[in-house]
JSON list of C-alpha atoms in Angstrom, two decimals:
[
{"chain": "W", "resi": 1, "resn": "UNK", "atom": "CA", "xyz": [8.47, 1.71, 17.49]},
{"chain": "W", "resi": 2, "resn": "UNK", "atom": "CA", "xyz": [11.51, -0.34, 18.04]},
{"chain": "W", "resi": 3, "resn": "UNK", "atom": "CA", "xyz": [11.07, -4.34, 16.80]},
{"chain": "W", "resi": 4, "resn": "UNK", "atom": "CA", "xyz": [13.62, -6.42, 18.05]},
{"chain": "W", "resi": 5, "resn": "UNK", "atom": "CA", "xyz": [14.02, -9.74, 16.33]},
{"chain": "W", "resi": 6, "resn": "UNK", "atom": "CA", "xyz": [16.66, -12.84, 16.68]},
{"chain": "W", "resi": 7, "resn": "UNK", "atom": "CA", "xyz": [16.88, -12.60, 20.30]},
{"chain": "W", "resi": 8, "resn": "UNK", "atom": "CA", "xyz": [15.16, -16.19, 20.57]},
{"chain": "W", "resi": 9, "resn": "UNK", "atom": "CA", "xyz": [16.34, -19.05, 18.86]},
{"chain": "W", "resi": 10, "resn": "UNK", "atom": "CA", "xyz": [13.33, -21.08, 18.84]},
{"chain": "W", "resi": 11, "resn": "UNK", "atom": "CA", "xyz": [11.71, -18.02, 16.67]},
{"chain": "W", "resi": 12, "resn": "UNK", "atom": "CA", "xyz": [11.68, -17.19, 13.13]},
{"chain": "W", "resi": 13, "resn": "UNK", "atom": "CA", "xyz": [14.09, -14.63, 12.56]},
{"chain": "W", "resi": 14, "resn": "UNK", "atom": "CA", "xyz": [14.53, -13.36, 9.07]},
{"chain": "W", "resi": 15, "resn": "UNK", "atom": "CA", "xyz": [11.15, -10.98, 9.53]},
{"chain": "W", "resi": 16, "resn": "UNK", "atom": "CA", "xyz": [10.42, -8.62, 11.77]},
{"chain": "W", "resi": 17, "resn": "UNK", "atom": "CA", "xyz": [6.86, -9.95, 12.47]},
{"chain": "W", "resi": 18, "resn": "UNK", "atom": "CA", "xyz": [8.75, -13.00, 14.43]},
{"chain": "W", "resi": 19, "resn": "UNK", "atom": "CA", "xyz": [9.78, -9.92, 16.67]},
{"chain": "W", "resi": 20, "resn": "UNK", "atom": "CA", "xyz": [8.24, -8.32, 19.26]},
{"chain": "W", "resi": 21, "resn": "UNK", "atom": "CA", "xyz": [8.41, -4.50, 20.63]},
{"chain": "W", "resi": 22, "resn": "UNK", "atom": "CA", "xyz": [11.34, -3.41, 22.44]},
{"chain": "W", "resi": 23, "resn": "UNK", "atom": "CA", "xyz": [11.04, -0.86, 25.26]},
{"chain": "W", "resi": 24, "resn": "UNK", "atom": "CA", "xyz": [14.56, 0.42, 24.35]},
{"chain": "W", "resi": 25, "resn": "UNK", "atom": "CA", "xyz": [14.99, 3.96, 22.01]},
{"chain": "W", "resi": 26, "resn": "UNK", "atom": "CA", "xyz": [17.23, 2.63, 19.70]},
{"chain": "W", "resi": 27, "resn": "UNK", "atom": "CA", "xyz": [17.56, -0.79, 17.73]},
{"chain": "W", "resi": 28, "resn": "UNK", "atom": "CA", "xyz": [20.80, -1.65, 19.14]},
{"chain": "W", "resi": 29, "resn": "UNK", "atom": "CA", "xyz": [20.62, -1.34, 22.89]},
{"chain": "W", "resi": 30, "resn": "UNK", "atom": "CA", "xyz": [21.23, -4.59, 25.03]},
{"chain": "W", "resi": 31, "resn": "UNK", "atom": "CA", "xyz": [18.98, -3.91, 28.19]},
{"chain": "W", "resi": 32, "resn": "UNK", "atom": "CA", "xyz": [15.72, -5.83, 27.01]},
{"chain": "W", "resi": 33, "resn": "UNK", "atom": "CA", "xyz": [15.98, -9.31, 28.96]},
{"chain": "W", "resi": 34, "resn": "UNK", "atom": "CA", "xyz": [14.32, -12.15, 26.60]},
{"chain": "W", "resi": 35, "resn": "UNK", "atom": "CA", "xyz": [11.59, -12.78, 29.45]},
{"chain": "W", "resi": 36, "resn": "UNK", "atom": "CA", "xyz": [10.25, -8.79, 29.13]},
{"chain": "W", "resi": 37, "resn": "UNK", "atom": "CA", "xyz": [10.71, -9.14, 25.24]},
{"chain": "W", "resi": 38, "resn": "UNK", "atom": "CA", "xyz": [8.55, -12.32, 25.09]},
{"chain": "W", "resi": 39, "resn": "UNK", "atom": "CA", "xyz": [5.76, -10.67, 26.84]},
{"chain": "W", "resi": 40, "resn": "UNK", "atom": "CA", "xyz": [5.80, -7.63, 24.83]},
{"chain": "W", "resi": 41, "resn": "UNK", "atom": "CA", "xyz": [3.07, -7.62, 21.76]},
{"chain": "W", "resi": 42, "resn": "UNK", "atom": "CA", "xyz": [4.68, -8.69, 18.64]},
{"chain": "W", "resi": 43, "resn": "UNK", "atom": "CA", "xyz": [4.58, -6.65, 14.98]},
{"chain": "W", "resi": 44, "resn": "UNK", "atom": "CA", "xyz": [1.26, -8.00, 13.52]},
{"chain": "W", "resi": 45, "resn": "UNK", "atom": "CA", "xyz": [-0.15, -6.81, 17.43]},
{"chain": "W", "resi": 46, "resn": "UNK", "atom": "CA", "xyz": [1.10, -3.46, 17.06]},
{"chain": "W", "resi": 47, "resn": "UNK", "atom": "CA", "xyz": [-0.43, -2.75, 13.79]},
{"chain": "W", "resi": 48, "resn": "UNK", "atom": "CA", "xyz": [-3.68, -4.28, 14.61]},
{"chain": "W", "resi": 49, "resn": "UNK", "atom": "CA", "xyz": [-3.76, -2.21, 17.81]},
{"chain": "W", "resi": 50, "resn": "UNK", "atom": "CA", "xyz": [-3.18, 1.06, 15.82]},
{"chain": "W", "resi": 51, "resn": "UNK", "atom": "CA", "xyz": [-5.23, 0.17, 12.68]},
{"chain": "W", "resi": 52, "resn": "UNK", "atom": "CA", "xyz": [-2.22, 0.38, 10.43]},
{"chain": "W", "resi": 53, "resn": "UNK", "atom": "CA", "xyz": [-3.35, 0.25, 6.81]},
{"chain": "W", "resi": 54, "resn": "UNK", "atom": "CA", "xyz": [0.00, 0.77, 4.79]},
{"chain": "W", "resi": 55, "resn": "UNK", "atom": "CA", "xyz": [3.41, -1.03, 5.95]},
{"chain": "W", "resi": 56, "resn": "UNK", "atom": "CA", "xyz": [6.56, 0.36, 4.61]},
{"chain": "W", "resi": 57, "resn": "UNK", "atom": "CA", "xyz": [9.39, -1.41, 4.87]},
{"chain": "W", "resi": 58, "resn": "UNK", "atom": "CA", "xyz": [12.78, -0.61, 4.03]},
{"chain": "W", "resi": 59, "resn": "UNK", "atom": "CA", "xyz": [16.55, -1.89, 5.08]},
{"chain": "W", "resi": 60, "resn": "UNK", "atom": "CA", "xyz": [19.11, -4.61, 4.87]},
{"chain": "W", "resi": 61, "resn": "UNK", "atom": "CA", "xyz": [18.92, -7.12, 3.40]},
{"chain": "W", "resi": 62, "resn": "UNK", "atom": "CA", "xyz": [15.82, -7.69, 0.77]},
{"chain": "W", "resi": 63, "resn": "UNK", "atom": "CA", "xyz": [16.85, -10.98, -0.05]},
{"chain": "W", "resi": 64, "resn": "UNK", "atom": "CA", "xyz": [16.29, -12.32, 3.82]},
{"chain": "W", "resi": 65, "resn": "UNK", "atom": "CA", "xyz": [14.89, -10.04, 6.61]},
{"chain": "W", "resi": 66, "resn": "UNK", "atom": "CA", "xyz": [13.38, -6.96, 4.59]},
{"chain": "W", "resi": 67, "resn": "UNK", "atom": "CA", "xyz": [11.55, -9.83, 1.76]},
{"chain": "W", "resi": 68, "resn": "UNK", "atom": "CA", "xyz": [10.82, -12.10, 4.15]},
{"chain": "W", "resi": 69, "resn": "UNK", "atom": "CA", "xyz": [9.10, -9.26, 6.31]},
{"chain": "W", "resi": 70, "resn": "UNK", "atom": "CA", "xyz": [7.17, -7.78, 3.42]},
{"chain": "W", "resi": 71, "resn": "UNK", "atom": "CA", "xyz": [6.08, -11.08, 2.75]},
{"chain": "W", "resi": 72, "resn": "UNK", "atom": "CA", "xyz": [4.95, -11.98, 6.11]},
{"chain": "W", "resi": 73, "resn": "UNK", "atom": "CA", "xyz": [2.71, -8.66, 5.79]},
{"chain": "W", "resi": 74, "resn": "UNK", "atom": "CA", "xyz": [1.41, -9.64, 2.52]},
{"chain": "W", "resi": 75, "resn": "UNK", "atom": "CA", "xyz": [0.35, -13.23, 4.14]},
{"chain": "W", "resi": 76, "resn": "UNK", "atom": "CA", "xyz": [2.09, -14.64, 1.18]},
{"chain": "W", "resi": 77, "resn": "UNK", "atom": "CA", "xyz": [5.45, -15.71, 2.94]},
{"chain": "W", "resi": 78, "resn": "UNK", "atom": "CA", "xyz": [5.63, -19.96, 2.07]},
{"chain": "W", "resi": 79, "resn": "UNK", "atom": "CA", "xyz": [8.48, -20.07, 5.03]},
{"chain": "W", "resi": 80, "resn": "UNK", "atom": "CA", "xyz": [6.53, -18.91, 8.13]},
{"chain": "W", "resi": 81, "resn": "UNK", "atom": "CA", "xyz": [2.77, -19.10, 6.94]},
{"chain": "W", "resi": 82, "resn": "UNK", "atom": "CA", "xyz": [2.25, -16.01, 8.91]},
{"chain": "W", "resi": 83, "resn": "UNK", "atom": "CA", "xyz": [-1.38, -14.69, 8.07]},
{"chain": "W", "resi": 84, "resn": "UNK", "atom": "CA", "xyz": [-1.48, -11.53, 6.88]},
{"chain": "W", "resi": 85, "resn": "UNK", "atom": "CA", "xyz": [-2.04, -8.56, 9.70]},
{"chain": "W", "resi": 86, "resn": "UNK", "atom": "CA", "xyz": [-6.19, -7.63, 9.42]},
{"chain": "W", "resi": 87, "resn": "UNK", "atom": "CA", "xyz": [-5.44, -4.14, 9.12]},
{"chain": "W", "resi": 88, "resn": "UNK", "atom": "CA", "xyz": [-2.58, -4.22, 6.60]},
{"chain": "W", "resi": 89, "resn": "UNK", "atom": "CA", "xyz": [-4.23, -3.23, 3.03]},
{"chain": "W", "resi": 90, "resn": "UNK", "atom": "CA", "xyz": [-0.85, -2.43, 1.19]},
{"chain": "W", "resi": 91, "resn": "UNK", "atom": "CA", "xyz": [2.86, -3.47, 1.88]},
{"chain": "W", "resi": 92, "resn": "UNK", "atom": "CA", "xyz": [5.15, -0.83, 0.32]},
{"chain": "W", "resi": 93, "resn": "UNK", "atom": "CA", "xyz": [8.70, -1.81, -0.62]},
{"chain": "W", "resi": 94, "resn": "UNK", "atom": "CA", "xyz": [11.27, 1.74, -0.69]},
{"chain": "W", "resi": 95, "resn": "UNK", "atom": "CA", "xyz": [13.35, 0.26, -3.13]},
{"chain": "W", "resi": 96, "resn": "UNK", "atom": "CA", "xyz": [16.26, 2.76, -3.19]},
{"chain": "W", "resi": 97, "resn": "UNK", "atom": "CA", "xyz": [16.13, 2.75, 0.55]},
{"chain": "W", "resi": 98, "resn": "UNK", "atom": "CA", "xyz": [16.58, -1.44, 0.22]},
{"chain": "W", "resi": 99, "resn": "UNK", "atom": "CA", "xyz": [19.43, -3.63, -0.59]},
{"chain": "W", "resi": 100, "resn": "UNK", "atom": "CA", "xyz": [19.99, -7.57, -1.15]},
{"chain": "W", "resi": 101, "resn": "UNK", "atom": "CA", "xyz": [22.98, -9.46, -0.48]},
{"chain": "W", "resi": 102, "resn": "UNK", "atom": "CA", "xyz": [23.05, -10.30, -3.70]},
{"chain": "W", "resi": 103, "resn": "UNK", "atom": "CA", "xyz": [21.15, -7.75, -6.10]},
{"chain": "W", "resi": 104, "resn": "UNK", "atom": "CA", "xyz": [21.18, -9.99, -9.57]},
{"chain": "W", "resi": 105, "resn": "UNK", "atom": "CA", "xyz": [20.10, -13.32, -8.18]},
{"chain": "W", "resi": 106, "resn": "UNK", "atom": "CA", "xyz": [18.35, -13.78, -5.03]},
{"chain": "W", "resi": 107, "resn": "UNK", "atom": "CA", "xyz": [17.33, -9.79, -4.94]},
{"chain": "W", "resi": 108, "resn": "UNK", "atom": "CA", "xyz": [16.13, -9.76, -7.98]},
{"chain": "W", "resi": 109, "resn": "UNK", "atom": "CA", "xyz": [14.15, -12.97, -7.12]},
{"chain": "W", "resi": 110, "resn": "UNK", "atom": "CA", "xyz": [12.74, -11.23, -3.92]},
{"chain": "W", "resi": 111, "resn": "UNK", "atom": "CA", "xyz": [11.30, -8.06, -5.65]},
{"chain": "W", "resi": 112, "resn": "UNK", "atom": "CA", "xyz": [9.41, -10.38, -8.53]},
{"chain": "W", "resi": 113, "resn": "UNK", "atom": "CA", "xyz": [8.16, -12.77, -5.22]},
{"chain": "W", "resi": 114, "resn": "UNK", "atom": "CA", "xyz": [6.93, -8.98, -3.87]},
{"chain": "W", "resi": 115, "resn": "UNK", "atom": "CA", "xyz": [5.10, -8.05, -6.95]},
{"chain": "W", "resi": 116, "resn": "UNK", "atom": "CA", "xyz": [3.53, -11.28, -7.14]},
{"chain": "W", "resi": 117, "resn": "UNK", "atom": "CA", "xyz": [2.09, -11.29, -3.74]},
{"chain": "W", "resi": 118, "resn": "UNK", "atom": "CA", "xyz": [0.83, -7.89, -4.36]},
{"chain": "W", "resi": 119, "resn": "UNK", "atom": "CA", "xyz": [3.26, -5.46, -2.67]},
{"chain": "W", "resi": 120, "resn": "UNK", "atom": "CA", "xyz": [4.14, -1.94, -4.20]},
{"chain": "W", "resi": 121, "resn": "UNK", "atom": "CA", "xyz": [7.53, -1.58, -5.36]},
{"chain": "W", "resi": 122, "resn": "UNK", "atom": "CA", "xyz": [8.30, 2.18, -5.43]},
{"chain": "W", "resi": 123, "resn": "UNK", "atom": "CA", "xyz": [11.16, 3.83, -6.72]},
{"chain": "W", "resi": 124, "resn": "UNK", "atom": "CA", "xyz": [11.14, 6.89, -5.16]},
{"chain": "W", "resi": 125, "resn": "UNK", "atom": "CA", "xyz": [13.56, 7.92, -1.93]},
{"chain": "W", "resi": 126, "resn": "UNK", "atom": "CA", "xyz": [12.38, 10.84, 0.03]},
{"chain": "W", "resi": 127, "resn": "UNK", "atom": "CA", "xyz": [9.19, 9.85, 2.22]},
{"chain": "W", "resi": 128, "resn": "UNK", "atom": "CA", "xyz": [7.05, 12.33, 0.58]},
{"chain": "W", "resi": 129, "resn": "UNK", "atom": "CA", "xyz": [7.94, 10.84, -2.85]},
{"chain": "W", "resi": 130, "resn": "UNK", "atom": "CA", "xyz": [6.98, 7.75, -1.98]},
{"chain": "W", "resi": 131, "resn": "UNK", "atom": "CA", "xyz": [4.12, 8.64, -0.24]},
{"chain": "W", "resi": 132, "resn": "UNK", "atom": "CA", "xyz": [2.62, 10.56, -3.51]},
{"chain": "W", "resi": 133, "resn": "UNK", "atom": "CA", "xyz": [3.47, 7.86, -5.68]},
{"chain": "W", "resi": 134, "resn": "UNK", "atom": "CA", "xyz": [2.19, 5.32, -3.85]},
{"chain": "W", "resi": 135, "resn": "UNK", "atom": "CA", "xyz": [-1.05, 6.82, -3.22]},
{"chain": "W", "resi": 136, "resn": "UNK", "atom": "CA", "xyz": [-1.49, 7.80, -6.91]},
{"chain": "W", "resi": 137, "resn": "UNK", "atom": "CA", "xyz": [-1.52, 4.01, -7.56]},
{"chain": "W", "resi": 138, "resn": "UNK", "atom": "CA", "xyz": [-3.48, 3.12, -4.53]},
{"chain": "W", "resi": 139, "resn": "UNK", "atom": "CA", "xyz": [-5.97, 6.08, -3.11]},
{"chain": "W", "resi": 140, "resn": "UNK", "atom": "CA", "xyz": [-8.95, 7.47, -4.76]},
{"chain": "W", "resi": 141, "resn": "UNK", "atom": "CA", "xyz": [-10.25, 11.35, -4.07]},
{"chain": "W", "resi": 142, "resn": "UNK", "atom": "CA", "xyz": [-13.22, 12.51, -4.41]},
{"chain": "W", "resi": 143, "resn": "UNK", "atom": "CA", "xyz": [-13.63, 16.29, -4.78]}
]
């Protein structure tokens, strides 16, 4: 799924839940007209729709869109108010797949906002490293 944000400026745009779903393949292509964008369903829509219970999020840059996006699906972002997404039980940060503008201040202000609101910080890169680690700190098996 494509999310295109910043294509209205009357919208929030430093998370991808004030976005809404682009019909296009690829992030980058121009054909989406805002009046077909702003009648497409927006992030917290999608993930309602297809019961989505973890939310990774990785990308440029943590200390604006990829904080302020991890935020929004935590319910704890104080800049849009944005209630968290009914389905959404974790928000997982890729860390090593993530970097701020500016790692030592702001960044490193972001990841201690995300731990406070409750999101996973994981270090590992590959998917199914992640994926493992996070579910050893969030899944229980029963045999």
């Amino acid at each position: 799924v494509v999310v295109k944000k910043g294509w209205d400026p009357l919208r929030d745009t430093y998370s991808a839940f004030g976005g809404t779903e682009s019909k296009e393949k690829y992030p980058f292509d121009m054909e989406d007209t805002m009046a077909n964008l702003e009648a497409r369903n927006s992030l917290e829509e999608l993930l309602t729709q297809h019961n989505i219970t973890r939310f990774w999020t990785v990308g440029l840059a943590l200390d604006f869109c990829v904080g302020g996006t991890l935020l929004d699906a935590l319910g704890r972002n104080n800049d849009t108010q944005r209630p968290r997404p009914p389905t959404v039980g974790n928000a997982i940060l890729i860390q090593p797949c993530t970097r701020a503008v500016s790692p030592s201040t702001t960044g490193k202000a972001y990841l201690e906002k995300i731990r406070k609101a409750g999101g996973i910080i994981t270090d590992k890169i590959t998917p199914e490293s992640a994926i493992k680690d996070v579910c050893s700190r969030t899944c229980s098996f029963e045999e």
